[in-house]
Every structure is written in structure tokens, then in C-alpha cells.
Amino acid sequence: IDLRSIFRQGRAALLVSLFGVTFPFVAGFATAGTFPSYMGAEVGTDTLIFALFVGTALSISALPVIAKILMDLNLLRTEMGTVIISSAMFDDLVGWILFSFVLGMIHPPAGQSVAEATKHTIMLVLLFVGVMLTVGRWLIDRLLPLLQAHTTWPGGVLGFIFTLTLAGAAFTEYAGIHAVFGAFIVGIAIGESGHLRRRTSQHIHEIVTNVFAPFFFASIGLRTNFVSNFHLGLTATVIGVACVGKLVGASWGARLGGMDRNSALAIGLGMNARGAMEMILGILALQAGLIKEHMFVALVIMAMFTSLLSAPAIHFFVKRRQKLRLKDSVEGRLF
């Protein structure tokens, strides 16, 4: 992630993130609050807490999946790509803060009110993000050349990266937000360094893809019986509310930010990918006794569906946008 290019997309990214969170959150909150039993609320669950969870779950985007899609389509460094990435970063931050608030309402820390616990979490997380993306990024950029020069490659650098990643994950877990967010922020700080070798990045990618990812998806499959807990109506409702809310909100934000119609639709589709982040939220809610298993299955299927839909749909609108621009250019020269 190139943070400098993200800051250049300020207005468009702000509007996409704001509308991309607000619309699906309101849609999910209203649907879950009106039909809690149908939407898979566990018996005895507070309707307000359940509605807040569903709204949060449907508003979050999966930044790792989005980044991979944009890389595969060669769009990561484009104006559209940086708007999507920066908006997804904001959505992730807001989503995890909202979810930590929901978890705090279910299990408030001993001796603290929900408001105090949430304030404490927000302050620690903002401090962590600010330090890691400024001083932390500078220190990592200075340390990597020394490690590569004085330690055995790739063990020394990989050990440093994984230790730092686990430390960031532990801190955000302590702060009240899931460990994934801390690991993600550390990854941005490390990836910004110009001293990180391509071969080192490839090694990390191979370890994650071939070791960690299979274990993660296997653990999801072992948590519930997807066949017996599949509910077609609930799954279709979750997919419909999630897609409509995110597409309308993010696309409208992009249009207000000055993007053309096809670019705005492509941005909305990019922000619609949920991926593993949605699954992690579902696992935590299931463990907390907030949702039933068929709601967890619906969230997992929705995450897979939106992730699979995004890449071909973005590709379609990008090609259409390029054709329209070429046509406009030729007509402009002829007439």
C-alpha cells in the first residue's frame, strides 16, 4: 500500500468510505432489528446488540482480498485502486472499532462501563496506528538493511517480520480489537520500506498461502455443518442486503467525489468484497453466543460470493470505461 498516493485521493476516498460504511450499516441494522429471529439471533440475545453486529458485519470490507484483486487486475497503483484501498482501510478501522463496542456490550470489562471501555479501545488503536505508520515505519526502514546485512537470509528478516507482526496483533488484541487488525497495520509499515526484498515478500506470501490459509479455512469448516445449517432464504437476504448497501453507498460516494459512472460502479464492486474479515467477525460472534450457526453459514457464503463476484465485475466495468474513453477521444478528434 502506497500511503502517499492514498492521501492524494482525500475527498473521493473519504466520501466512498463514509457512504460505503453508512449505507450497509443502516440496511443491516434495520433488517436485523426488524426481523431478529429470522436473521439468526441466538435465543435471549439483546435485539439492539444483535442489530449492531449485523450492521457492522455487513459494512466491513476485506482489504487483503481487495488488494489482491486490484493487484491481479493491475489496478493497485491507479487512481481507482488507491481510492478503493484507502476507503477499505477506513472501513476496516471503523468496522473493528464498532465490533469491539458490540463485544464490549456483550462482555463489559470488569470495573469498566461500555463507554469507558470503548473510549479506551479507540484511544489505544489510534495511538497504535499513528505510531506504526510514522515512527514505526521509519524505524523498520532503517532496521531492514542492517538485518539483511548482518543476519542469515531469509531467516533473520523473516524472524523479525513475524515477531513484529505477532507483537502488533497482541497489542490490538489487548486494546480490544481483533489481532488481525494489528497484524495488518504492521504489514503496511513493513511493506512501505524500499529495503524489503521482493524475494522476502515472496517467501512470506508462500508461507501464508500454503500453510496459514489452509488451516484458517479448515478451521472454519470444522466449526459447523454447512449442509445442515444452510438456510436459503436467510443466505439470500444477507447477500442482498450486503451487496445493495455497499454498492449503492460506495458508488454514490465515488460519484460525489468526482468519479465517472463506470469508475464509481467499479469502486462499489471493489468495496463489496468481504473475504476472510467477514468470516473472522462471524467466528467471534458465534463464539460469543450472539448468532446461530445458520447465520454464521450465511455470513461465510456471503463473504465467498462477494469476493468471487468482485474481480470479474470490476474487470467488466474497467474495460467498458476504457472503451468509452477511447470512443470519446476519437470523436473529439474527428469533430
mmCIF file of C-alpha atoms in Angstrom:
data_model
loop_
_atom_site.group_PDB
_atom_site.id
_atom_site.type_symbol
_atom_site.label_atom_id
_atom_site.label_comp_id
_atom_site.label_asym_id
_atom_site.label_seq_id
_atom_site.Cartn_x
_atom_site.Cartn_y
_atom_site.Cartn_z
ATOM 1 C CA ILE A 1 0.000 0.000 0.000
ATOM 2 C CA ASP A 2 1.424 3.356 -1.066
ATOM 3 C CA LEU A 3 0.268 5.729 1.694
ATOM 4 C CA ARG A 4 1.361 8.835 -0.229
ATOM 5 C CA SER A 5 -0.971 8.017 -3.127
ATOM 6 C CA ILE A 6 -3.780 7.338 -0.634
ATOM 7 C CA PHE A 7 -3.527 10.836 0.857
ATOM 8 C CA ARG A 8 -3.784 12.337 -2.641
ATOM 9 C CA GLN A 9 -7.233 10.755 -3.017
ATOM 10 C CA GLY A 10 -8.558 12.513 0.097
ATOM 11 C CA ARG A 11 -12.032 13.765 -0.895
ATOM 12 C CA ALA A 12 -13.090 10.803 -3.054
ATOM 13 C CA ALA A 13 -11.730 8.256 -0.550
ATOM 14 C CA LEU A 14 -13.460 9.998 2.374
ATOM 15 C CA LEU A 15 -16.841 10.015 0.634
ATOM 16 C CA VAL A 16 -16.522 6.408 -0.562
ATOM 17 C CA SER A 17 -15.542 5.222 2.927
ATOM 18 C CA LEU A 18 -18.232 7.261 4.676
ATOM 19 C CA PHE A 19 -21.085 6.211 2.401
ATOM 20 C CA GLY A 20 -19.645 2.709 1.996
ATOM 21 C CA VAL A 21 -19.931 2.168 5.760
ATOM 22 C CA THR A 22 -23.133 4.107 6.475
ATOM 23 C CA PHE A 23 -25.438 2.559 3.860
ATOM 24 C CA PRO A 24 -24.759 -1.156 4.534
ATOM 25 C CA PHE A 25 -24.667 -0.497 8.292
ATOM 26 C CA VAL A 26 -28.093 1.161 8.266
ATOM 27 C CA ALA A 27 -29.512 -1.531 5.943
ATOM 28 C CA GLY A 28 -28.139 -4.369 8.100
ATOM 29 C CA PHE A 29 -29.155 -2.701 11.372
ATOM 30 C CA ALA A 30 -32.720 -2.072 10.167
ATOM 31 C CA THR A 31 -33.161 -5.599 8.769
ATOM 32 C CA ALA A 32 -31.751 -7.335 11.866
ATOM 33 C CA GLY A 33 -33.632 -5.051 14.240
ATOM 34 C CA THR A 34 -36.947 -5.709 12.468
ATOM 35 C CA PHE A 35 -36.518 -9.469 11.973
ATOM 36 C CA PRO A 36 -34.024 -10.666 14.622
ATOM 37 C CA SER A 37 -35.257 -14.269 14.807
ATOM 38 C CA TYR A 38 -35.292 -14.703 11.030
ATOM 39 C CA MET A 39 -31.810 -13.164 10.759
ATOM 40 C CA GLY A 40 -30.352 -15.761 13.132
ATOM 41 C CA ALA A 41 -30.198 -14.072 16.531
ATOM 42 C CA GLU A 42 -29.434 -16.525 19.339
ATOM 43 C CA VAL A 43 -32.269 -17.015 21.827
ATOM 44 C CA GLY A 44 -32.084 -14.425 24.618
ATOM 45 C CA THR A 45 -29.799 -12.087 22.671
ATOM 46 C CA ASP A 46 -30.453 -8.360 23.060
ATOM 47 C CA THR A 47 -32.008 -7.134 19.786
ATOM 48 C CA LEU A 48 -30.038 -3.864 19.818
ATOM 49 C CA ILE A 49 -26.697 -5.674 20.236
ATOM 50 C CA PHE A 50 -27.602 -8.179 17.503
ATOM 51 C CA ALA A 51 -28.684 -5.404 15.110
ATOM 52 C CA LEU A 52 -25.445 -3.507 15.774
ATOM 53 C CA PHE A 53 -23.439 -6.651 14.992
ATOM 54 C CA VAL A 54 -25.252 -7.344 11.706
ATOM 55 C CA GLY A 55 -24.882 -3.710 10.633
ATOM 56 C CA THR A 56 -21.166 -3.830 11.430
ATOM 57 C CA ALA A 57 -20.646 -7.209 9.744
ATOM 58 C CA LEU A 58 -22.291 -6.027 6.518
ATOM 59 C CA SER A 59 -20.426 -2.698 6.430
ATOM 60 C CA ILE A 60 -16.857 -4.024 6.707
ATOM 61 C CA SER A 61 -14.699 -4.728 3.631
ATOM 62 C CA ALA A 62 -11.894 -7.280 3.297
ATOM 63 C CA LEU A 63 -8.844 -5.195 2.494
ATOM 64 C CA PRO A 64 -6.463 -8.162 1.870
ATOM 65 C CA VAL A 65 -8.881 -9.644 -0.692
ATOM 66 C CA ILE A 66 -9.457 -6.245 -2.309
ATOM 67 C CA ALA A 67 -5.712 -5.594 -2.562
ATOM 68 C CA LYS A 68 -5.140 -8.992 -4.189
ATOM 69 C CA ILE A 69 -7.941 -8.403 -6.719
ATOM 70 C CA LEU A 70 -6.510 -4.991 -7.655
ATOM 71 C CA MET A 71 -3.008 -6.460 -7.981
ATOM 72 C CA ASP A 72 -4.265 -9.201 -10.307
ATOM 73 C CA LEU A 73 -6.099 -6.626 -12.455
ATOM 74 C CA ASN A 74 -3.072 -4.237 -12.459
ATOM 75 C CA LEU A 75 -5.191 -1.523 -10.833
ATOM 76 C CA LEU A 76 -3.490 -1.213 -7.438
ATOM 77 C CA ARG A 77 -1.446 1.904 -8.336
ATOM 78 C CA THR A 78 -4.197 3.612 -10.371
ATOM 79 C CA GLU A 79 -6.442 6.410 -9.132
ATOM 80 C CA MET A 80 -9.337 3.954 -8.817
ATOM 81 C CA GLY A 81 -7.192 1.427 -6.970
ATOM 82 C CA THR A 82 -5.899 3.906 -4.411
ATOM 83 C CA VAL A 83 -9.424 5.207 -3.740
ATOM 84 C CA ILE A 84 -10.647 1.641 -3.132
ATOM 85 C CA ILE A 85 -7.673 0.725 -0.926
ATOM 86 C CA SER A 86 -7.802 3.878 1.188
ATOM 87 C CA SER A 87 -11.583 3.580 1.611
ATOM 88 C CA ALA A 88 -11.294 -0.092 2.578
ATOM 89 C CA MET A 89 -8.641 0.807 5.174
ATOM 90 C CA PHE A 90 -11.007 3.313 6.764
ATOM 91 C CA ASP A 91 -13.897 0.829 6.625
ATOM 92 C CA ASP A 92 -11.784 -1.823 8.350
ATOM 93 C CA LEU A 93 -10.783 0.566 11.120
ATOM 94 C CA VAL A 94 -14.350 1.760 11.702
ATOM 95 C CA GLY A 95 -15.693 -1.795 11.451
ATOM 96 C CA TRP A 96 -13.302 -3.218 14.059
ATOM 97 C CA ILE A 97 -13.981 -0.313 16.429
ATOM 98 C CA LEU A 98 -17.744 -0.844 16.073
ATOM 99 C CA PHE A 99 -17.361 -4.582 16.583
ATOM 100 C CA SER A 100 -15.221 -4.068 19.683
ATOM 101 C CA PHE A 101 -18.036 -1.858 21.004
ATOM 102 C CA VAL A 102 -20.535 -4.672 20.335
ATOM 103 C CA LEU A 103 -18.329 -7.241 22.081
ATOM 104 C CA GLY A 104 -17.901 -4.812 24.976
ATOM 105 C CA MET A 105 -21.682 -4.603 25.317
ATOM 106 C CA ILE A 106 -21.875 -8.423 25.495
ATOM 107 C CA HIS A 107 -18.969 -8.881 27.916
ATOM 108 C CA PRO A 108 -18.115 -5.499 29.501
ATOM 109 C CA PRO A 109 -14.651 -5.456 31.130
ATOM 110 C CA ALA A 110 -14.644 -5.806 34.903
ATOM 111 C CA GLY A 111 -14.785 -2.434 36.610
ATOM 112 C CA GLN A 112 -15.429 -0.502 33.379
ATOM 113 C CA SER A 113 -18.590 0.719 31.688
ATOM 114 C CA VAL A 114 -19.130 0.069 27.980
ATOM 115 C CA ALA A 115 -18.465 3.747 27.171
ATOM 116 C CA GLU A 116 -15.190 3.757 29.128
ATOM 117 C CA ALA A 117 -14.022 0.501 27.540
ATOM 118 C CA THR A 118 -14.833 1.785 24.032
ATOM 119 C CA LYS A 119 -13.053 5.101 24.657
ATOM 120 C CA HIS A 120 -10.010 3.213 25.939
ATOM 121 C CA THR A 121 -10.013 0.969 22.845
ATOM 122 C CA ILE A 122 -10.332 3.844 20.375
ATOM 123 C CA MET A 123 -7.507 5.816 22.012
ATOM 124 C CA LEU A 124 -5.134 2.823 22.062
ATOM 125 C CA VAL A 125 -5.920 1.848 18.466
ATOM 126 C CA LEU A 126 -5.490 5.387 17.096
ATOM 127 C CA LEU A 127 -2.208 5.686 19.022
ATOM 128 C CA PHE A 128 -1.017 2.338 17.645
ATOM 129 C CA VAL A 129 -1.910 3.238 14.036
ATOM 130 C CA GLY A 130 -0.334 6.689 14.327
ATOM 131 C CA VAL A 131 2.927 5.396 15.833
ATOM 132 C CA MET A 132 3.269 2.411 13.466
ATOM 133 C CA LEU A 133 2.680 4.443 10.304
ATOM 134 C CA THR A 134 5.099 7.239 11.305
ATOM 135 C CA VAL A 135 7.892 6.443 13.767
ATOM 136 C CA GLY A 136 7.440 2.668 13.402
ATOM 137 C CA ARG A 137 7.647 2.805 9.621
ATOM 138 C CA TRP A 138 10.801 4.958 9.806
ATOM 139 C CA LEU A 139 12.491 2.572 12.276
ATOM 140 C CA ILE A 140 11.606 -0.503 10.211
ATOM 141 C CA ASP A 141 13.046 1.145 7.101
ATOM 142 C CA ARG A 142 16.311 1.742 8.982
ATOM 143 C CA LEU A 143 16.471 -1.731 10.564
ATOM 144 C CA LEU A 144 15.808 -3.867 7.476
ATOM 145 C CA PRO A 145 19.139 -3.093 5.715
ATOM 146 C CA LEU A 146 21.045 -3.910 8.941
ATOM 147 C CA LEU A 147 19.214 -7.205 9.362
ATOM 148 C CA GLN A 148 19.775 -8.164 5.740
ATOM 149 C CA ALA A 149 23.477 -7.334 6.043
ATOM 150 C CA HIS A 150 24.243 -8.979 9.392
ATOM 151 C CA THR A 151 21.844 -11.947 9.683
ATOM 152 C CA THR A 152 21.363 -15.122 7.694
ATOM 153 C CA TRP A 153 18.911 -14.620 4.837
ATOM 154 C CA PRO A 154 15.963 -15.165 4.851
ATOM 155 C CA GLY A 155 15.713 -16.400 8.456
ATOM 156 C CA GLY A 156 16.799 -13.162 10.133
ATOM 157 C CA VAL A 157 14.428 -10.900 8.222
ATOM 158 C CA LEU A 158 11.512 -13.360 8.384
ATOM 159 C CA GLY A 159 12.004 -13.805 12.132
ATOM 160 C CA PHE A 160 11.983 -10.031 12.635
ATOM 161 C CA ILE A 161 8.874 -9.550 10.466
ATOM 162 C CA PHE A 162 6.850 -12.338 12.069
ATOM 163 C CA THR A 163 7.856 -11.274 15.595
ATOM 164 C CA LEU A 164 6.831 -7.683 14.901
ATOM 165 C CA THR A 165 3.582 -8.842 13.301
ATOM 166 C CA LEU A 166 2.681 -11.008 16.308
ATOM 167 C CA ALA A 167 3.551 -8.128 18.654
ATOM 168 C CA GLY A 168 1.213 -5.794 16.743
ATOM 169 C CA ALA A 169 -1.510 -8.452 16.782
ATOM 170 C CA ALA A 170 -1.082 -8.941 20.537
ATOM 171 C CA PHE A 171 -1.318 -5.194 21.180
ATOM 172 C CA THR A 172 -4.577 -4.715 19.266
ATOM 173 C CA GLU A 173 -5.999 -7.812 20.961
ATOM 174 C CA TYR A 174 -5.089 -6.198 24.296
ATOM 175 C CA ALA A 175 -6.656 -2.913 23.135
ATOM 176 C CA GLY A 176 -9.965 -4.661 22.418
ATOM 177 C CA ILE A 177 -9.791 -5.108 18.629
ATOM 178 C CA HIS A 178 -9.091 -8.418 16.911
ATOM 179 C CA ALA A 179 -5.449 -9.402 16.344
ATOM 180 C CA VAL A 180 -5.897 -9.373 12.552
ATOM 181 C CA PHE A 181 -6.081 -5.573 12.513
ATOM 182 C CA GLY A 182 -2.758 -5.186 14.365
ATOM 183 C CA ALA A 183 -1.030 -7.610 12.016
ATOM 184 C CA PHE A 184 -2.439 -5.715 9.056
ATOM 185 C CA ILE A 185 -1.138 -2.321 10.235
ATOM 186 C CA VAL A 186 2.326 -3.789 10.877
ATOM 187 C CA GLY A 187 2.217 -5.267 7.374
ATOM 188 C CA ILE A 188 1.580 -1.813 5.901
ATOM 189 C CA ALA A 189 4.507 -0.327 7.847
ATOM 190 C CA ILE A 190 6.853 -3.109 6.687
ATOM 191 C CA GLY A 191 5.610 -3.100 3.093
ATOM 192 C CA GLU A 192 6.251 0.644 2.790
ATOM 193 C CA SER A 193 10.007 0.077 3.184
ATOM 194 C CA GLY A 194 12.018 0.286 0.000
ATOM 195 C CA HIS A 195 14.580 -2.086 1.536
ATOM 196 C CA LEU A 196 12.230 -5.077 1.667
ATOM 197 C CA ARG A 197 13.442 -7.501 -0.978
ATOM 198 C CA ARG A 198 10.985 -8.963 -3.455
ATOM 199 C CA ARG A 199 12.224 -12.472 -2.634
ATOM 200 C CA THR A 200 11.442 -11.901 1.059
ATOM 201 C CA SER A 201 7.903 -10.823 0.183
ATOM 202 C CA GLN A 202 7.528 -13.935 -1.954
ATOM 203 C CA HIS A 203 8.653 -16.145 0.944
ATOM 204 C CA ILE A 204 6.070 -14.552 3.255
ATOM 205 C CA HIS A 205 3.387 -14.955 0.612
ATOM 206 C CA GLU A 206 4.238 -18.652 0.163
ATOM 207 C CA ILE A 207 4.122 -19.315 3.922
ATOM 208 C CA VAL A 208 0.786 -17.558 4.340
ATOM 209 C CA THR A 209 -0.798 -19.051 1.226
ATOM 210 C CA ASN A 210 0.428 -22.622 1.634
ATOM 211 C CA VAL A 211 0.438 -23.001 5.445
ATOM 212 C CA PHE A 212 -1.709 -20.475 7.299
ATOM 213 C CA ALA A 213 -4.571 -20.054 4.790
ATOM 214 C CA PRO A 214 -5.444 -23.783 4.531
ATOM 215 C CA PHE A 215 -5.509 -24.053 8.343
ATOM 216 C CA PHE A 216 -7.743 -20.983 8.581
ATOM 217 C CA PHE A 217 -10.321 -22.247 6.078
ATOM 218 C CA ALA A 218 -10.182 -25.773 7.509
ATOM 219 C CA SER A 219 -10.912 -24.358 10.975
ATOM 220 C CA ILE A 220 -13.990 -22.586 9.579
ATOM 221 C CA GLY A 221 -15.233 -25.825 8.022
ATOM 222 C CA LEU A 222 -14.788 -27.666 11.323
ATOM 223 C CA ARG A 223 -16.881 -25.188 13.304
ATOM 224 C CA THR A 224 -20.256 -26.128 11.842
ATOM 225 C CA ASN A 225 -22.051 -28.391 9.389
ATOM 226 C CA PHE A 226 -22.566 -26.176 6.350
ATOM 227 C CA VAL A 227 -25.106 -28.540 4.749
ATOM 228 C CA SER A 228 -27.492 -28.974 7.680
ATOM 229 C CA ASN A 229 -27.214 -25.287 8.741
ATOM 230 C CA PHE A 230 -27.704 -23.814 5.256
ATOM 231 C CA HIS A 231 -30.823 -21.620 5.071
ATOM 232 C CA LEU A 232 -31.549 -20.420 1.519
ATOM 233 C CA GLY A 233 -33.858 -17.529 2.467
ATOM 234 C CA LEU A 234 -31.529 -16.169 5.143
ATOM 235 C CA THR A 235 -28.451 -16.518 2.925
ATOM 236 C CA ALA A 236 -30.181 -14.723 0.032
ATOM 237 C CA THR A 237 -31.322 -11.949 2.390
ATOM 238 C CA VAL A 238 -27.831 -11.449 3.835
ATOM 239 C CA ILE A 239 -26.260 -11.379 0.350
ATOM 240 C CA GLY A 240 -28.915 -8.977 -0.976
ATOM 241 C CA VAL A 241 -28.756 -6.506 1.917
ATOM 242 C CA ALA A 242 -24.937 -6.597 1.992
ATOM 243 C CA CYS A 243 -24.494 -6.087 -1.763
ATOM 244 C CA VAL A 244 -27.154 -3.414 -2.228
ATOM 245 C CA GLY A 245 -25.998 -1.407 0.792
ATOM 246 C CA LYS A 246 -22.311 -1.482 -0.144
ATOM 247 C CA LEU A 247 -22.787 -0.945 -3.894
ATOM 248 C CA VAL A 248 -25.213 1.961 -3.505
ATOM 249 C CA GLY A 249 -23.223 3.629 -0.726
ATOM 250 C CA ALA A 250 -19.704 3.296 -2.161
ATOM 251 C CA SER A 251 -20.768 4.062 -5.752
ATOM 252 C CA TRP A 252 -22.706 7.154 -4.701
ATOM 253 C CA GLY A 253 -19.736 8.334 -2.639
ATOM 254 C CA ALA A 254 -17.457 7.868 -5.648
ATOM 255 C CA ARG A 255 -19.809 9.859 -7.880
ATOM 256 C CA LEU A 256 -19.933 12.701 -5.349
ATOM 257 C CA GLY A 257 -16.126 12.519 -5.228
ATOM 258 C CA GLY A 258 -15.900 13.283 -8.955
ATOM 259 C CA MET A 259 -15.568 9.790 -10.464
ATOM 260 C CA ASP A 260 -17.366 8.837 -13.706
ATOM 261 C CA ARG A 261 -20.235 6.314 -13.620
ATOM 262 C CA ASN A 262 -18.280 3.210 -14.656
ATOM 263 C CA SER A 263 -15.430 4.017 -12.271
ATOM 264 C CA ALA A 264 -17.946 4.578 -9.454
ATOM 265 C CA LEU A 265 -19.582 1.191 -10.122
ATOM 266 C CA ALA A 266 -16.169 -0.498 -10.226
ATOM 267 C CA ILE A 267 -15.270 1.122 -6.889
ATOM 268 C CA GLY A 268 -18.564 -0.042 -5.384
ATOM 269 C CA LEU A 269 -17.889 -3.600 -6.559
ATOM 270 C CA GLY A 270 -14.341 -3.454 -5.203
ATOM 271 C CA MET A 271 -15.553 -2.327 -1.796
ATOM 272 C CA ASN A 272 -18.168 -5.091 -1.835
ATOM 273 C CA ALA A 273 -15.590 -7.883 -1.342
ATOM 274 C CA ARG A 274 -15.737 -9.213 2.234
ATOM 275 C CA GLY A 275 -13.497 -12.290 2.313
ATOM 276 C CA ALA A 276 -11.801 -13.547 5.463
ATOM 277 C CA MET A 277 -12.597 -10.414 7.515
ATOM 278 C CA GLU A 278 -16.297 -11.272 7.395
ATOM 279 C CA MET A 279 -15.542 -14.854 8.402
ATOM 280 C CA ILE A 280 -13.484 -13.696 11.391
ATOM 281 C CA LEU A 281 -16.349 -11.485 12.589
ATOM 282 C CA GLY A 282 -18.724 -14.418 12.182
ATOM 283 C CA ILE A 283 -16.446 -16.749 14.184
ATOM 284 C CA LEU A 284 -16.149 -14.241 17.040
ATOM 285 C CA ALA A 285 -19.925 -13.648 17.109
ATOM 286 C CA LEU A 286 -20.590 -17.393 17.093
ATOM 287 C CA GLN A 287 -18.124 -17.927 19.951
ATOM 288 C CA ALA A 288 -19.738 -15.072 21.905
ATOM 289 C CA GLY A 289 -23.177 -16.718 21.573
ATOM 290 C CA LEU A 290 -24.541 -13.779 19.587
ATOM 291 C CA ILE A 291 -25.650 -15.637 16.415
ATOM 292 C CA LYS A 292 -26.902 -19.074 15.464
ATOM 293 C CA GLU A 293 -24.983 -21.432 13.203
ATOM 294 C CA HIS A 294 -27.184 -20.841 10.151
ATOM 295 C CA MET A 295 -26.431 -17.093 10.370
ATOM 296 C CA PHE A 296 -22.721 -17.926 10.561
ATOM 297 C CA VAL A 297 -23.060 -20.096 7.437
ATOM 298 C CA ALA A 298 -24.913 -17.264 5.657
ATOM 299 C CA LEU A 299 -22.115 -14.796 6.518
ATOM 300 C CA VAL A 300 -19.425 -17.178 5.255
ATOM 301 C CA ILE A 301 -21.273 -17.811 1.982
ATOM 302 C CA MET A 302 -21.881 -14.083 1.546
ATOM 303 C CA ALA A 303 -18.159 -13.415 2.085
ATOM 304 C CA MET A 304 -17.195 -16.006 -0.533
ATOM 305 C CA PHE A 305 -19.846 -14.832 -3.011
ATOM 306 C CA THR A 306 -18.897 -11.139 -2.827
ATOM 307 C CA SER A 307 -15.182 -11.957 -3.107
ATOM 308 C CA LEU A 308 -15.723 -14.116 -6.197
ATOM 309 C CA LEU A 309 -18.047 -11.539 -7.779
ATOM 310 C CA SER A 310 -15.768 -8.511 -7.407
ATOM 311 C CA ALA A 311 -12.883 -9.332 -9.760
ATOM 312 C CA PRO A 312 -14.855 -10.182 -12.955
ATOM 313 C CA ALA A 313 -17.329 -7.367 -12.323
ATOM 314 C CA ILE A 314 -14.554 -4.765 -11.840
ATOM 315 C CA HIS A 315 -12.812 -6.060 -14.971
ATOM 316 C CA PHE A 316 -16.046 -5.622 -16.958
ATOM 317 C CA PHE A 317 -16.605 -2.011 -15.892
ATOM 318 C CA VAL A 318 -12.941 -1.058 -16.328
ATOM 319 C CA LYS A 319 -12.963 -2.390 -19.921
ATOM 320 C CA ARG A 320 -16.223 -0.567 -20.567
ATOM 321 C CA ARG A 321 -14.754 2.643 -19.169
ATOM 322 C CA GLN A 322 -11.667 2.333 -21.378
ATOM 323 C CA LYS A 323 -13.791 1.758 -24.489
ATOM 324 C CA LEU A 324 -15.922 4.804 -23.710
ATOM 325 C CA ARG A 325 -12.840 6.969 -23.200
ATOM 326 C CA LEU A 326 -11.290 5.801 -26.498
ATOM 327 C CA LYS A 327 -14.559 6.492 -28.304
ATOM 328 C CA ASP A 328 -14.811 9.985 -26.779
ATOM 329 C CA SER A 329 -11.201 10.713 -27.735
ATOM 330 C CA VAL A 330 -11.705 9.652 -31.362
ATOM 331 C CA GLU A 331 -14.968 11.570 -31.704
ATOM 332 C CA GLY A 332 -13.287 14.626 -30.206
ATOM 333 C CA ARG A 333 -10.515 14.491 -32.813
ATOM 334 C CA LEU A 334 -12.937 13.929 -35.717
ATOM 335 C CA PHE A 335 -15.480 16.577 -34.817
#
